[in-house]
Amino acid sequence: MRILLVEDDDRIAEDISRALTGAGYVVERARDGERAWFLGETEDYVAVILDLGLPRVDGLTVLRRWRESGNSTPVIALTARGSWSERVEGIDAGADDYLGKPFQMEELLARLRSIIRRSAGRASSVATIGRLALDQRTRRVLLDGVPIDLSPLEYRLVAYLMFRRNEVVSQQELVENVYGQDDQSSNALEVLVGRVRRKLGAEWIETRRGFGYQMPEKDS
Ligand code: CA
């Protein structure tokens, strides 16, 4: 099974490469985003391990271009340590999983097995909570199978809350991850939450006064 490893750091790439080869994969490596994009478009891989910080073209751009052109090869994004926004952007751009650096090789291998297994049924890009489904590839939210017309900001809000399902997310964290910066007022966020509640139903976003918002896990 061929894996595309996209990593510009030679030392990290060699470590990963050794672990993958030891686990029986065939590894092809790209050092920059341009080469990675080209290989992903022209060759067949069972999965891609994609560092997001890359020379020439960054990993997020590469991932978005693949997904836009219909390439659904499962991707694990390697993100900078502790960067919430990078993880969310990675998932938003169509990553199937992510791993923050530094990580244990065993964990990378386990996640790789998991996304390869899931990709067999291609269910991996759709997250669901009960009647609510989020399709990361088409960037659509469906309620009872019916697409809901959401703006990009509204989609990002739903995607982030689904991603952190059953956890209380503070207003500040939401502002950073939905707007990509923290100079938005909490008023703007409240207005956005209100619009999404009107479209989906108020029960999907609970207010935890003084703490933030929460999307409850529902029984399907
Ligand atoms: Ca890098």
Coordinates of C-alpha atoms and ligand atoms in Angstrom, one line a residue:
M1 CA 0.0 0.0 0.0
R2 CA 1.5 3.3 -1.1
I3 CA 1.6 6.3 1.2
L4 CA 2.4 9.8 0.2
L5 CA 4.4 11.5 2.9
V6 CA 4.6 15.3 2.6
E7 CA 7.1 16.8 5.1
D8 CA 9.9 19.3 4.6
D9 CA 11.8 18.5 7.7
D10 CA 14.3 15.7 6.8
R11 CA 14.7 14.3 10.3
I12 CA 10.9 14.0 10.9
A13 CA 10.4 12.6 7.4
E14 CA 13.1 9.9 7.9
D15 CA 11.6 8.8 11.2
I16 CA 8.1 8.6 9.8
S17 CA 9.4 6.9 6.7
R18 CA 11.2 4.2 8.7
A19 CA 8.1 3.5 10.8
L20 CA 5.9 3.3 7.7
T21 CA 8.3 1.0 5.9
G22 CA 8.6 -1.2 9.0
A23 CA 4.8 -1.5 9.0
G24 CA 4.8 -2.7 5.4
Y25 CA 3.8 0.5 3.5
V26 CA 5.5 1.8 0.5
V27 CA 6.5 5.4 1.0
E28 CA 6.8 8.2 -1.5
R29 CA 7.9 11.6 -0.2
A30 CA 7.3 15.2 -1.2
R31 CA 9.3 18.1 0.4
D32 CA 7.1 21.0 -0.8
G33 CA 3.4 21.7 -1.5
E34 CA 3.8 22.0 -5.2
R35 CA 5.3 18.6 -5.6
A36 CA 2.8 17.1 -3.1
W37 CA -0.1 18.5 -5.1
F38 CA 1.2 17.2 -8.4
L39 CA 1.8 13.7 -6.9
G40 CA -1.6 13.6 -5.3
E41 CA -3.3 14.5 -8.6
T42 CA -1.4 12.1 -10.7
E43 CA -0.6 9.0 -8.5
D44 CA -2.8 6.7 -6.5
Y45 CA -2.1 6.4 -2.7
V46 CA -4.1 4.7 0.0
A47 CA -3.5 7.7 2.3
V48 CA -1.5 10.9 2.6
I49 CA 0.4 12.2 5.6
L50 CA 0.5 16.0 5.1
D51 CA 2.5 18.5 7.1
L52 CA 0.6 21.8 7.0
G53 CA 3.7 24.0 7.2
L54 CA 5.4 23.6 3.8
P55 CA 7.5 25.6 1.5
R56 CA 6.1 26.9 -1.9
V57 CA 2.5 26.0 -1.3
D58 CA 1.2 25.4 2.2
G59 CA -0.5 22.2 3.2
L60 CA -4.0 23.6 3.7
T61 CA -3.9 25.0 0.1
V62 CA -2.8 21.7 -1.3
L63 CA -5.5 19.8 0.6
R64 CA -8.2 22.3 -0.5
R65 CA -7.1 21.9 -4.1
W66 CA -7.2 18.1 -4.0
R67 CA -10.7 18.2 -2.5
E68 CA -12.0 20.7 -4.9
S69 CA -10.9 18.5 -7.8
G70 CA -12.6 15.5 -6.3
N71 CA -9.5 13.8 -4.9
S72 CA -10.8 11.9 -1.8
T73 CA -7.7 10.1 -0.7
P74 CA -7.7 10.0 3.1
V75 CA -5.4 12.6 4.7
I76 CA -3.8 12.9 8.1
A77 CA -2.8 16.5 8.7
L78 CA 0.3 17.1 10.9
T79 CA -0.2 20.3 12.8
A80 CA 1.9 22.6 14.9
R81 CA 1.9 21.9 18.6
G82 CA -1.2 23.3 20.3
S83 CA -2.6 25.1 17.3
W84 CA -6.4 24.8 17.6
S85 CA -7.0 27.0 14.5
E86 CA -4.7 24.9 12.4
R87 CA -6.5 21.7 13.4
V88 CA -9.9 23.2 12.6
E89 CA -8.7 24.6 9.3
G90 CA -7.3 21.2 8.5
I91 CA -10.5 19.4 9.2
D92 CA -12.4 22.2 7.4
A93 CA -10.2 21.8 4.3
G94 CA -11.0 18.1 4.2
A95 CA -8.5 16.3 6.4
D96 CA -9.8 13.0 7.7
D97 CA -7.7 13.2 10.9
Y98 CA -4.9 15.3 12.4
L99 CA -2.0 14.8 14.7
G100 CA -0.2 17.6 16.6
K101 CA 3.6 17.6 16.6
P102 CA 5.4 16.0 18.4
F103 CA 3.6 12.6 18.3
Q104 CA 4.4 9.0 18.9
M105 CA 4.9 6.9 15.8
E106 CA 2.6 4.2 17.2
E107 CA -0.2 6.8 17.3
L108 CA 0.4 7.8 13.7
L109 CA 0.3 4.2 12.6
A110 CA -2.9 3.6 14.5
R111 CA -4.6 6.6 13.0
L112 CA -3.3 5.7 9.5
R113 CA -4.9 2.2 9.8
S114 CA -8.1 3.8 11.0
I115 CA -8.5 6.3 8.1
I116 CA -7.6 3.6 5.5
R117 CA -10.2 1.3 7.0
R118 CA -12.8 4.1 7.1
S119 CA -12.1 5.2 3.6
A120 CA -13.1 1.8 2.3
G121 CA -16.7 2.9 2.9
R122 CA -16.0 6.6 2.2
A123 CA -18.0 7.6 5.3
S124 CA -15.1 9.4 6.8
S125 CA -15.9 12.9 5.5
V126 CA -19.4 12.9 7.0
A127 CA -19.8 13.6 10.7
T128 CA -23.2 13.1 12.3
I129 CA -24.9 13.9 15.5
G130 CA -28.3 12.3 15.5
R131 CA -30.3 13.9 12.6
L132 CA -27.6 16.4 11.9
A133 CA -24.9 15.6 9.4
L134 CA -21.9 17.6 8.2
D135 CA -20.3 16.7 4.9
Q136 CA -16.8 18.1 4.9
R137 CA -16.2 17.5 1.3
T138 CA -19.2 19.4 0.0
R139 CA -19.2 21.7 3.0
R140 CA -22.8 21.1 3.6
V141 CA -24.9 20.6 6.7
L142 CA -27.9 18.4 6.4
L143 CA -30.8 18.0 8.8
D144 CA -32.8 14.8 8.3
G145 CA -31.0 14.5 4.9
V146 CA -32.1 17.9 3.8
P147 CA -29.3 20.4 3.0
I148 CA -29.5 23.6 5.1
D149 CA -28.5 26.8 3.4
L150 CA -25.6 28.2 5.5
S151 CA -23.1 31.0 4.9
P152 CA -19.4 30.1 5.2
L153 CA -19.3 31.6 8.7
E154 CA -22.4 29.7 9.8
Y155 CA -20.9 26.5 8.4
R156 CA -17.7 27.1 10.3
L157 CA -19.6 27.6 13.5
V158 CA -21.6 24.4 13.1
A159 CA -18.4 22.5 12.0
Y160 CA -16.5 23.7 15.0
L161 CA -19.2 22.9 17.5
M162 CA -19.7 19.4 16.0
F163 CA -16.0 18.9 16.1
R164 CA -16.0 19.7 19.9
R165 CA -19.4 18.0 20.4
N166 CA -20.5 17.6 24.0
E167 CA -17.9 20.1 25.2
V168 CA -18.5 23.6 26.4
V169 CA -16.7 26.0 24.0
S170 CA -15.9 29.5 25.2
Q171 CA -16.9 32.5 23.1
Q172 CA -13.3 33.5 22.6
E173 CA -12.4 30.1 21.3
L174 CA -15.3 30.2 18.9
V175 CA -14.5 33.7 17.7
E176 CA -10.9 32.7 17.0
N177 CA -11.9 29.6 15.1
V178 CA -14.9 30.9 13.2
Y179 CA -13.6 34.3 12.3
G180 CA -9.9 33.3 12.3
Q181 CA -9.0 36.3 14.5
D182 CA -10.0 37.6 17.9
D183 CA -11.0 41.2 17.1
Q184 CA -14.7 40.3 16.5
S185 CA -17.0 41.3 19.3
S186 CA -18.9 38.6 21.2
N187 CA -22.1 40.4 19.9
A188 CA -21.2 39.4 16.3
L189 CA -20.9 35.8 17.6
E190 CA -24.2 35.9 19.4
V191 CA -25.9 37.2 16.2
L192 CA -24.3 34.4 14.2
V193 CA -25.4 31.7 16.8
G194 CA -28.9 33.2 16.6
R195 CA -29.0 32.8 12.8
V196 CA -27.8 29.2 12.9
R197 CA -30.4 28.4 15.6
R198 CA -33.2 29.7 13.4
K199 CA -32.0 27.6 10.5
L200 CA -31.3 24.3 12.4
G201 CA -33.5 24.6 15.5
A202 CA -32.5 26.1 18.8
E203 CA -31.8 22.8 20.5
W204 CA -28.6 22.2 18.5
I205 CA -26.7 25.0 20.2
E206 CA -27.1 25.3 24.0
T207 CA -26.0 28.4 25.9
R208 CA -24.0 27.7 29.0
R209 CA -24.3 31.1 30.6
G210 CA -20.9 32.4 31.7
F211 CA -19.0 29.5 30.0
G212 CA -19.9 29.5 26.3
Y213 CA -21.8 27.2 23.9
Q214 CA -22.3 23.5 23.5
M215 CA -23.6 21.2 20.9
P216 CA -25.2 18.3 22.8
E217 CA -24.5 14.7 21.7
K218 CA -27.9 13.3 20.6
D219 CA -28.9 9.7 20.3
S220 CA -29.4 8.7 16.7
Ligands
CA1 CA 7.0 21.8 8.1

